[in-house]
PDB file of C-alpha atoms in Angstrom:
ATOM      1  CA  MET A 290     -41.239 119.980  59.254  1.00 46.00           C
ATOM      2  CA  ASP A 291     -38.351 123.333  60.512  1.00 50.00           C
ATOM      3  CA  LYS A 292     -36.331 121.841  58.013  1.00 51.00           C
ATOM      4  CA  LEU A 293     -39.272 122.503  54.667  1.00 51.00           C
ATOM      5  CA  PRO A 294     -38.193 126.880  55.272  1.00 60.00           C
ATOM      6  CA  LYS A 295     -34.522 125.329  54.539  1.00 59.00           C
ATOM      7  CA  ILE A 296     -34.773 124.031  51.430  1.00 65.00           C
ATOM      8  CA  ALA A 297     -37.654 125.496  49.792  1.00 64.00           C
ATOM      9  CA  LEU A 298     -35.950 128.784  49.328  1.00 63.00           C
ATOM     10  CA  PRO A 299     -33.158 127.249  47.548  1.00 69.00           C
ATOM     11  CA  VAL A 300     -35.416 125.243  45.367  1.00 66.00           C
ATOM     12  CA  VAL A 301     -37.711 128.097  44.295  1.00 64.00           C
ATOM     13  CA  PHE A 302     -34.475 130.288  44.270  1.00 59.00           C
ATOM     14  CA  ILE A 303     -33.296 127.458  41.402  1.00 69.00           C
ATOM     15  CA  VAL A 304     -36.679 127.585  39.900  1.00 66.00           C
ATOM     16  CA  ILE A 305     -36.645 131.584  39.104  1.00 70.00           C
ATOM     17  CA  LEU A 306     -33.177 131.713  38.098  1.00 63.00           C
ATOM     18  CA  ALA A 307     -33.960 128.430  35.886  1.00 62.00           C
ATOM     19  CA  ILE A 308     -37.127 130.648  34.468  1.00 67.00           C
ATOM     20  CA  ILE A 309     -34.633 133.883  33.594  1.00 65.00           C
ATOM     21  CA  LEU A 310     -32.282 131.586  32.060  1.00 63.00           C
ATOM     22  CA  ILE A 311     -34.778 130.138  29.436  1.00 65.00           C
ATOM     23  CA  SER A 312     -36.146 133.640  28.864  1.00 64.00           C
ATOM     24  CA  LYS A 313     -33.284 134.802  28.181  1.00 68.00           C
ATOM     25  CA  SER A 314     -32.474 131.995  25.706  1.00 77.00           C
ATOM     26  CA  ALA A 315     -36.263 131.252  23.822  1.00 82.00           C
ATOM     27  CA  ILE A 316     -35.889 132.968  20.554  1.00 87.00           C
ATOM     28  CA  THR A 317     -39.189 132.529  18.837  1.00 89.00           C
ATOM     29  CA  ILE A 318     -38.498 133.418  14.455  1.00 93.00           C
ATOM     30  CA  GLY A 319     -41.252 134.665  12.800  1.00 92.00           C
ATOM     31  CA  SER A 320     -42.465 132.954   9.315  1.00 93.00           C
ATOM     32  CA  GLY A 321     -40.488 134.761   6.496  1.00 93.00           C
ATOM     33  CA  GLU A 322     -37.476 135.543   8.551  1.00 95.00           C
ATOM     34  CA  ALA A 323     -34.102 134.081   9.828  1.00 95.00           C
ATOM     35  CA  GLY A 324     -31.918 135.138  12.612  1.00 94.00           C
ATOM     36  CA  VAL A 325     -27.917 135.638  13.215  1.00 95.00           C
ATOM     37  CA  LEU A 326     -26.038 134.681  16.397  1.00 94.00           C
ATOM     38  CA  TYR A 327     -23.416 136.114  17.646  1.00 94.00           C
ATOM     39  CA  LYS A 328     -20.985 134.704  20.344  1.00 91.00           C
ATOM     40  CA  THR A 329     -20.347 136.972  22.960  1.00 88.00           C
ATOM     41  CA  PHE A 330     -17.820 135.102  24.433  1.00 88.00           C
ATOM     42  CA  GLY A 331     -16.541 132.950  20.714  1.00 85.00           C
ATOM     43  CA  ASP A 332     -15.817 134.955  17.380  1.00 87.00           C
ATOM     44  CA  GLY A 333     -18.989 137.521  17.385  1.00 92.00           C
ATOM     45  CA  VAL A 334     -20.634 137.090  14.081  1.00 93.00           C
ATOM     46  CA  VAL A 335     -21.978 133.544  13.249  1.00 92.00           C
ATOM     47  CA  THR A 336     -20.889 133.788   9.311  1.00 92.00           C
ATOM     48  CA  ASP A 337     -19.885 129.954   8.588  1.00 90.00           C
ATOM     49  CA  GLU A 338     -23.301 128.682   9.344  1.00 90.00           C
ATOM     50  CA  PRO A 339     -26.631 129.036   8.853  1.00 91.00           C
ATOM     51  CA  PRO A 340     -28.846 131.288   9.707  1.00 94.00           C
ATOM     52  CA  LEU A 341     -31.602 130.426  12.351  1.00 93.00           C
ATOM     53  CA  GLY A 342     -34.858 129.511  10.192  1.00 92.00           C
ATOM     54  CA  GLU A 343     -38.125 129.947  11.798  1.00 93.00           C
ATOM     55  CA  GLY A 344     -39.672 128.015  14.671  1.00 92.00           C
ATOM     56  CA  PHE A 345     -38.135 128.030  18.261  1.00 90.00           C
ATOM     57  CA  HIS A 346     -34.190 128.097  19.399  1.00 89.00           C
ATOM     58  CA  LEU A 347     -32.281 128.004  22.760  1.00 85.00           C
ATOM     59  CA  VAL A 348     -29.118 129.840  22.637  1.00 87.00           C
ATOM     60  CA  ALA A 349     -26.327 130.615  25.064  1.00 85.00           C
ATOM     61  CA  PRO A 350     -27.863 133.699  27.267  1.00 83.00           C
ATOM     62  CA  TRP A 351     -24.933 135.535  26.929  1.00 86.00           C
ATOM     63  CA  ASN A 352     -25.024 135.694  22.920  1.00 89.00           C
ATOM     64  CA  LYS A 353     -27.296 137.549  20.907  1.00 91.00           C
ATOM     65  CA  VAL A 354     -29.618 136.583  17.849  1.00 92.00           C
ATOM     66  CA  TYR A 355     -30.393 139.246  16.037  1.00 94.00           C
ATOM     67  CA  VAL A 356     -33.379 138.563  13.747  1.00 95.00           C
ATOM     68  CA  TYR A 357     -34.510 139.791   9.993  1.00 96.00           C
ATOM     69  CA  GLU A 358     -36.755 139.780   7.306  1.00 95.00           C
ATOM     70  CA  VAL A 359     -35.368 137.457   4.823  1.00 95.00           C
ATOM     71  CA  ARG A 360     -38.982 137.428   2.122  1.00 95.00           C
ATOM     72  CA  GLN A 361     -39.271 140.237  -1.041  1.00 96.00           C
ATOM     73  CA  GLN A 362     -39.279 143.719   0.169  1.00 96.00           C
ATOM     74  CA  GLU A 363     -40.963 146.764  -1.128  1.00 95.00           C
ATOM     75  CA  VAL A 364     -38.511 149.943  -0.570  1.00 95.00           C
ATOM     76  CA  PHE A 365     -39.899 152.999  -2.405  1.00 94.00           C
ATOM     77  CA  GLU A 366     -38.415 156.414  -3.538  1.00 91.00           C
ATOM     78  CA  LYS A 367     -38.833 159.701  -4.957  1.00 91.00           C
ATOM     79  CA  MET A 368     -36.047 161.077  -6.446  1.00 90.00           C
ATOM     80  CA  LYS A 369     -35.058 164.087  -8.197  1.00 89.00           C
ATOM     81  CA  VAL A 370     -32.196 163.596 -11.071  1.00 87.00           C
ATOM     82  CA  LEU A 371     -31.375 165.315 -14.512  1.00 87.00           C
ATOM     83  CA  SER A 372     -32.445 165.011 -17.513  1.00 84.00           C
ATOM     84  CA  SER A 373     -29.455 165.087 -20.564  1.00 84.00           C
ATOM     85  CA  ASN A 374     -30.061 168.180 -21.409  1.00 81.00           C
ATOM     86  CA  GLY A 375     -30.234 169.439 -17.434  1.00 81.00           C
ATOM     87  CA  LEU A 376     -33.570 169.614 -17.085  1.00 82.00           C
ATOM     88  CA  ASP A 377     -35.421 168.307 -13.311  1.00 85.00           C
ATOM     89  CA  ILE A 378     -37.031 165.057 -13.009  1.00 86.00           C
ATOM     90  CA  GLN A 379     -38.806 163.426 -10.967  1.00 87.00           C
ATOM     91  CA  LEU A 380     -39.126 160.313 -10.562  1.00 89.00           C
ATOM     92  CA  ASP A 381     -41.249 157.642  -8.443  1.00 91.00           C
ATOM     93  CA  ALA A 382     -39.891 154.479  -8.405  1.00 93.00           C
ATOM     94  CA  SER A 383     -41.074 151.029  -6.563  1.00 94.00           C
ATOM     95  CA  THR A 384     -37.689 148.309  -5.875  1.00 95.00           C
ATOM     96  CA  TRP A 385     -38.735 144.339  -4.330  1.00 96.00           C
ATOM     97  CA  PHE A 386     -35.423 142.951  -2.624  1.00 96.00           C
ATOM     98  CA  GLN A 387     -34.571 140.411  -0.551  1.00 96.00           C
ATOM     99  CA  PRO A 388     -31.399 140.064   1.452  1.00 96.00           C
ATOM    100  CA  LYS A 389     -29.851 136.795   0.268  1.00 95.00           C
ATOM    101  CA  TYR A 390     -30.524 134.399   3.241  1.00 94.00           C
ATOM    102  CA  GLU A 391     -26.866 131.845   2.818  1.00 93.00           C
ATOM    103  CA  ASP A 392     -24.584 135.429   3.083  1.00 94.00           C
ATOM    104  CA  LEU A 393     -27.257 136.739   6.065  1.00 95.00           C
ATOM    105  CA  GLY A 394     -24.019 136.390   9.103  1.00 94.00           C
ATOM    106  CA  LYS A 395     -21.847 138.464   6.721  1.00 95.00           C
ATOM    107  CA  LEU A 396     -24.673 140.736   5.111  1.00 95.00           C
ATOM    108  CA  HIS A 397     -25.385 141.245   9.180  1.00 95.00           C
ATOM    109  CA  GLN A 398     -21.819 141.748   9.954  1.00 94.00           C
ATOM    110  CA  GLU A 399     -20.262 143.691   7.410  1.00 94.00           C
ATOM    111  CA  LYS A 400     -23.812 145.984   6.347  1.00 93.00           C
ATOM    112  CA  SER A 401     -25.281 145.593   9.601  1.00 91.00           C
ATOM    113  CA  GLU A 402     -29.276 146.191   9.962  1.00 92.00           C
ATOM    114  CA  GLN A 403     -29.545 149.330   7.958  1.00 94.00           C
ATOM    115  CA  TYR A 404     -28.177 147.606   4.834  1.00 95.00           C
ATOM    116  CA  ILE A 405     -31.589 149.182   3.054  1.00 95.00           C
ATOM    117  CA  ASP A 406     -30.222 153.151   3.905  1.00 94.00           C
ATOM    118  CA  ARG A 407     -26.898 152.721   3.360  1.00 93.00           C
ATOM    119  CA  ILE A 408     -26.505 150.334   0.513  1.00 94.00           C
ATOM    120  CA  LEU A 409     -29.556 149.596  -1.483  1.00 95.00           C
ATOM    121  CA  LEU A 410     -31.351 153.555  -1.582  1.00 95.00           C
ATOM    122  CA  PRO A 411     -28.137 155.238  -2.809  1.00 94.00           C
ATOM    123  CA  ALA A 412     -27.503 152.287  -5.295  1.00 95.00           C
ATOM    124  CA  ILE A 413     -31.115 153.423  -6.393  1.00 94.00           C
ATOM    125  CA  ARG A 414     -29.903 157.151  -6.527  1.00 93.00           C
ATOM    126  CA  SER A 415     -26.932 156.319  -8.691  1.00 93.00           C
ATOM    127  CA  ALA A 416     -28.215 154.070 -11.024  1.00 94.00           C
ATOM    128  CA  ALA A 417     -31.200 156.658 -11.310  1.00 92.00           C
ATOM    129  CA  ARG A 418     -29.378 159.428 -12.187  1.00 91.00           C
ATOM    130  CA  SER A 419     -26.593 157.905 -14.586  1.00 91.00           C
ATOM    131  CA  VAL A 420     -29.350 155.871 -16.768  1.00 91.00           C
ATOM    132  CA  VAL A 421     -31.656 159.542 -16.763  1.00 89.00           C
ATOM    133  CA  GLY A 422     -29.123 161.945 -17.771  1.00 89.00           C
ATOM    134  CA  ARG A 423     -28.899 160.230 -21.104  1.00 89.00           C
ATOM    135  CA  TYR A 424     -32.611 160.412 -22.656  1.00 87.00           C
ATOM    136  CA  THR A 425     -34.499 164.102 -22.978  1.00 83.00           C
ATOM    137  CA  PRO A 426     -37.545 164.996 -21.149  1.00 80.00           C
ATOM    138  CA  GLU A 427     -39.506 162.867 -24.603  1.00 77.00           C
ATOM    139  CA  GLN A 428     -38.067 160.210 -23.972  1.00 80.00           C
ATOM    140  CA  LEU A 429     -38.187 159.649 -20.175  1.00 78.00           C
ATOM    141  CA  TYR A 430     -42.182 161.059 -21.106  1.00 72.00           C
ATOM    142  CA  SER A 431     -43.339 158.679 -23.792  1.00 69.00           C
ATOM    143  CA  SER A 432     -41.089 155.734 -25.819  1.00 66.00           C
ATOM    144  CA  LYS A 433     -38.190 155.593 -23.170  1.00 76.00           C
ATOM    145  CA  ARG A 434     -39.877 154.305 -19.671  1.00 79.00           C
ATOM    146  CA  ASP A 435     -39.642 150.879 -20.270  1.00 84.00           C
ATOM    147  CA  ALA A 436     -36.356 151.148 -21.414  1.00 87.00           C
ATOM    148  CA  ILE A 437     -35.106 152.820 -18.438  1.00 89.00           C
ATOM    149  CA  GLN A 438     -36.532 150.948 -15.740  1.00 90.00           C
ATOM    150  CA  ILE A 439     -34.782 147.995 -16.882  1.00 92.00           C
ATOM    151  CA  GLU A 440     -31.679 150.153 -17.339  1.00 93.00           C
ATOM    152  CA  ILE A 441     -32.242 151.320 -13.961  1.00 93.00           C
ATOM    153  CA  PHE A 442     -32.678 147.816 -13.086  1.00 95.00           C
ATOM    154  CA  GLU A 443     -29.401 146.184 -14.232  1.00 95.00           C
ATOM    155  CA  GLU A 444     -26.961 149.190 -13.301  1.00 94.00           C
ATOM    156  CA  THR A 445     -28.874 148.683  -9.568  1.00 95.00           C
ATOM    157  CA  ARG A 446     -27.990 144.453  -9.579  1.00 94.00           C
ATOM    158  CA  LYS A 447     -24.434 145.593 -10.742  1.00 93.00           C
ATOM    159  CA  ILE A 448     -23.924 147.950  -8.013  1.00 92.00           C
ATOM    160  CA  VAL A 449     -25.704 145.743  -5.001  1.00 92.00           C
ATOM    161  CA  GLY A 450     -24.525 141.307  -6.222  1.00 87.00           C
ATOM    162  CA  ASP A 451     -21.593 141.520  -4.644  1.00 91.00           C
ATOM    163  CA  GLN A 452     -23.131 143.269  -1.227  1.00 93.00           C
ATOM    164  CA  TYR A 453     -24.829 140.062  -0.358  1.00 95.00           C
ATOM    165  CA  ILE A 454     -28.718 141.157  -1.321  1.00 95.00           C
ATOM    166  CA  GLN A 455     -30.960 139.662  -4.055  1.00 95.00           C
ATOM    167  CA  LEU A 456     -32.747 142.729  -6.789  1.00 96.00           C
ATOM    168  CA  ASN A 457     -35.710 141.222  -8.226  1.00 96.00           C
ATOM    169  CA  GLU A 458     -37.823 143.985 -10.229  1.00 95.00           C
ATOM    170  CA  VAL A 459     -37.389 147.988  -9.902  1.00 94.00           C
ATOM    171  CA  LEU A 460     -40.887 148.981 -11.088  1.00 93.00           C
ATOM    172  CA  ILE A 461     -40.411 153.309 -12.635  1.00 90.00           C
ATOM    173  CA  ARG A 462     -44.186 154.100 -11.452  1.00 88.00           C
ATOM    174  CA  ASP A 463     -44.359 157.817 -12.291  1.00 86.00           C
ATOM    175  CA  VAL A 464     -41.699 160.287 -14.384  1.00 84.00           C
ATOM    176  CA  THR A 465     -42.962 163.847 -13.618  1.00 83.00           C
ATOM    177  CA  LEU A 466     -41.289 166.734 -15.377  1.00 81.00           C
ATOM    178  CA  PRO A 467     -41.816 170.792 -15.255  1.00 73.00           C
ATOM    179  CA  PRO A 468     -45.384 171.444 -16.015  1.00 73.00           C
ATOM    180  CA  THR A 469     -43.918 173.492 -19.270  1.00 71.00           C
ATOM    181  CA  ILE A 470     -42.161 171.272 -20.912  1.00 70.00           C
ATOM    182  CA  LYS A 471     -45.215 168.701 -19.819  1.00 62.00           C
ATOM    183  CA  GLU A 472     -46.901 171.282 -21.431  1.00 69.00           C
ATOM    184  CA  ALA A 473     -44.441 171.459 -24.189  1.00 66.00           C
ATOM    185  CA  ILE A 474     -44.099 168.315 -25.086  1.00 63.00           C
ATOM    186  CA  GLU A 475     -47.684 167.387 -25.125  1.00 64.00           C
ATOM    187  CA  ARG A 476     -48.253 169.900 -27.918  1.00 72.00           C
ATOM    188  CA  LYS A 477     -45.574 168.929 -29.739  1.00 71.00           C
ATOM    189  CA  LEU A 478     -46.872 165.332 -29.387  1.00 66.00           C
ATOM    190  CA  LYS A 479     -49.928 166.136 -31.382  1.00 67.00           C
ATOM    191  CA  GLN A 480     -48.682 167.678 -33.744  1.00 66.00           C
ATOM    192  CA  GLU A 481     -46.697 165.148 -34.824  1.00 70.00           C
ATOM    193  CA  GLN A 482     -50.517 162.716 -34.797  1.00 71.00           C
ATOM    194  CA  GLU A 483     -52.300 165.917 -36.982  1.00 67.00           C
ATOM    195  CA  SER A 484     -49.364 165.584 -38.978  1.00 76.00           C
ATOM    196  CA  LEU A 485     -49.249 161.748 -39.613  1.00 76.00           C
ATOM    197  CA  GLU A 486     -53.415 161.850 -39.935  1.00 75.00           C
ATOM    198  CA  TYR A 487     -53.033 164.235 -42.768  1.00 70.00           C
ATOM    199  CA  GLU A 488     -50.290 162.578 -44.520  1.00 80.00           C
ATOM    200  CA  PHE A 489     -52.536 159.183 -44.678  1.00 77.00           C
ATOM    201  CA  ARG A 490     -54.979 161.384 -45.882  1.00 80.00           C
ATOM    202  CA  LEU A 491     -52.967 162.154 -48.396  1.00 79.00           C
ATOM    203  CA  VAL A 492     -51.652 158.597 -49.611  1.00 84.00           C
ATOM    204  CA  THR A 493     -54.938 157.854 -48.825  1.00 83.00           C
ATOM    205  CA  ALA A 494     -56.306 160.124 -51.947  1.00 81.00           C
ATOM    206  CA  ALA A 495     -53.140 158.720 -53.934  1.00 84.00           C
ATOM    207  CA  LYS A 496     -54.247 156.103 -53.692  1.00 85.00           C
ATOM    208  CA  GLU A 497     -57.871 156.237 -54.369  1.00 85.00           C
ATOM    209  CA  ALA A 498     -56.916 157.962 -57.688  1.00 82.00           C
ATOM    210  CA  GLU A 499     -54.831 155.541 -58.643  1.00 85.00           C
ATOM    211  CA  LYS A 500     -57.096 152.758 -58.182  1.00 84.00           C
ATOM    212  CA  VAL A 501     -59.651 155.285 -60.603  1.00 83.00           C
ATOM    213  CA  ARG A 502     -57.018 155.994 -63.033  1.00 83.00           C
ATOM    214  CA  ILE A 503     -56.040 151.956 -63.636  1.00 86.00           C
ATOM    215  CA  GLU A 504     -59.988 151.154 -64.378  1.00 83.00           C
ATOM    216  CA  ALA A 505     -60.396 154.225 -66.898  1.00 82.00           C
ATOM    217  CA  GLN A 506     -57.326 153.074 -68.306  1.00 84.00           C
ATOM    218  CA  GLY A 507     -58.959 149.655 -68.356  1.00 81.00           C
ATOM    219  CA  LYS A 508     -62.637 150.672 -70.086  1.00 81.00           C
ATOM    220  CA  ALA A 509     -60.707 152.509 -72.441  1.00 78.00           C
ATOM    221  CA  ASP A 510     -57.991 149.615 -73.452  1.00 75.00           C
ATOM    222  CA  ALA A 511     -61.217 147.440 -73.919  1.00 74.00           C
ATOM    223  CA  ASN A 512     -63.058 150.011 -75.923  1.00 70.00           C
ATOM    224  CA  ARG A 513     -59.908 150.315 -78.295  1.00 75.00           C
ATOM    225  CA  ILE A 514     -59.441 146.975 -78.729  1.00 73.00           C
ATOM    226  CA  LEU A 515     -63.297 145.962 -79.814  1.00 65.00           C
ATOM    227  CA  SER A 516     -63.611 149.266 -81.942  1.00 68.00           C
ATOM    228  CA  ALA A 517     -60.342 147.859 -83.161  1.00 67.00           C
ATOM    229  CA  SER A 518     -61.716 144.765 -83.488  1.00 64.00           C
ATOM    230  CA  LEU A 519     -65.678 145.276 -85.054  1.00 60.00           C
ATOM    231  CA  THR A 520     -65.405 145.157 -88.637  1.00 64.00           C
ATOM    232  CA  ASP A 521     -69.223 145.873 -91.393  1.00 62.00           C
ATOM    233  CA  LYS A 522     -69.265 142.542 -91.663  1.00 64.00           C
ATOM    234  CA  ILE A 523     -69.003 141.754 -88.215  1.00 63.00           C
ATOM    235  CA  LEU A 524     -72.052 143.805 -87.628  1.00 59.00           C
ATOM    236  CA  GLN A 525     -74.466 142.572 -89.953  1.00 65.00           C
ATOM    237  CA  ASP A 526     -73.825 138.875 -88.231  1.00 65.00           C
ATOM    238  CA  LYS A 527     -74.546 139.926 -85.066  1.00 65.00           C
ATOM    239  CA  GLY A 528     -77.198 141.765 -86.436  1.00 66.00           C
ATOM    240  CA  ILE A 529     -79.116 138.577 -88.160  1.00 67.00           C
ATOM    241  CA  GLU A 530     -78.635 136.789 -85.520  1.00 71.00           C
ATOM    242  CA  ALA A 531     -80.080 139.315 -83.174  1.00 65.00           C
ATOM    243  CA  THR A 532     -83.082 139.316 -85.879  1.00 68.00           C
ATOM    244  CA  LEU A 533     -83.509 135.483 -86.191  1.00 66.00           C
ATOM    245  CA  GLU A 534     -83.307 135.582 -81.671  1.00 68.00           C
ATOM    246  CA  LEU A 535     -86.218 138.112 -82.369  1.00 62.00           C
ATOM    247  CA  SER A 536     -88.359 135.659 -84.851  1.00 65.00           C
ATOM    248  CA  LYS A 537     -88.918 133.109 -82.760  1.00 67.00           C
ATOM    249  CA  SER A 538     -90.039 134.882 -80.203  1.00 64.00           C
ATOM    250  CA  PRO A 539     -93.950 134.605 -79.401  1.00 64.00           C
ATOM    251  CA  ASN A 540     -95.311 137.715 -80.760  1.00 60.00           C
ATOM    252  CA  SER A 541     -96.556 138.927 -84.144  1.00 52.00           C
ATOM    253  CA  LYS A 542     -94.099 140.899 -86.425  1.00 54.00           C
ATOM    254  CA  VAL A 543     -93.172 141.401 -89.759  1.00 52.00           C
ATOM    255  CA  VAL A 544     -89.078 140.809 -90.440  1.00 52.00           C
ATOM    256  CA  VAL A 545     -87.855 142.996 -94.145  1.00 50.00           C
ATOM    257  CA  VAL A 546     -84.807 141.443 -94.920  1.00 51.00           C
ATOM    258  CA  GLY A 547     -81.899 143.985 -96.362  1.00 52.00           C
ATOM    259  CA  SER A 548     -84.087 147.004 -95.744  1.00 48.00           C
ATOM    260  CA  SER A 549     -82.353 149.331 -93.424  1.00 51.00           C
ATOM    261  CA  GLY A 550     -79.678 151.331 -94.657  1.00 54.00           C
ATOM    262  CA  ASP A 551     -77.039 148.823 -93.398  1.00 53.00           C
ATOM    263  CA  GLY A 552     -78.829 146.285 -94.888  1.00 54.00           C
ATOM    264  CA  LEU A 553     -79.992 144.982 -91.369  1.00 55.00           C
ATOM    265  CA  PRO A 554     -82.835 143.222 -91.574  1.00 56.00           C
ATOM    266  CA  LEU A 555     -86.148 144.951 -90.020  1.00 52.00           C
ATOM    267  CA  ILE A 556     -88.833 144.273 -87.790  1.00 52.00           C
ATOM    268  CA  LEU A 557     -92.484 145.648 -87.359  1.00 50.00           C
ATOM    269  CA  GLY A 558     -95.597 145.323 -86.077  1.00 52.00           C
ATOM    270  CA  ASN A 559     -94.748 143.937 -82.660  1.00 52.00           C
ATOM    271  CA  ASN A 560     -97.681 143.232 -80.644  1.00 51.00           C
TER     272      ASN A 560
END
């Protein structure tokens, strides 16, 4: 019993030391994250091995683990850029990206944890200034927004392609022009729409007039052909045929043949 305290103290000390070491060595990496291992007494950042994946890990207490989010992320940027004619344009863009998982060690070693501010955002700003500078405010406001979005994405991807960053998408959320320029563009677009509407009405009226003219010409041609084909003999034959048909009706009548001025039959006495 006298020896128990002397044995218990070292045991307690060892247990406490073990707890401290385990707490320093235990690393839990969350969902959508990965860890970069730094070996203090080794070669520093481990770049020739895959990063530490999700879950619980034990590492030497003198080493460090830097945790990165490796799922898709979004960064929002408001930029002031110049159009082709030197006007200030405000561009609001969202960028979807994620670090390349297999190159996470190199990203940490060469770019650090501030890679978004040091690499990605400057690349987006540079690409936006380069692309927007090719277009006029009117093109930015109306017809070229989709093309500008694609061009900014392609140029940004070229810049960050060898920087261990995977660029997924660049979205142009808003293009803000100076108020006077915006109003002038809207007036111009309105006038263009009114002009197009007026031209459409003229074309429609011309087509309708052409239709009426063609119909009238057709009727005139038909009457001319009919008039040319009608002779006195044909008219007499048609009159006789009509008289014969009328004589077959049940109504009482008197038919006088050859009494009219043109020699056609006359029908008298309808009841």
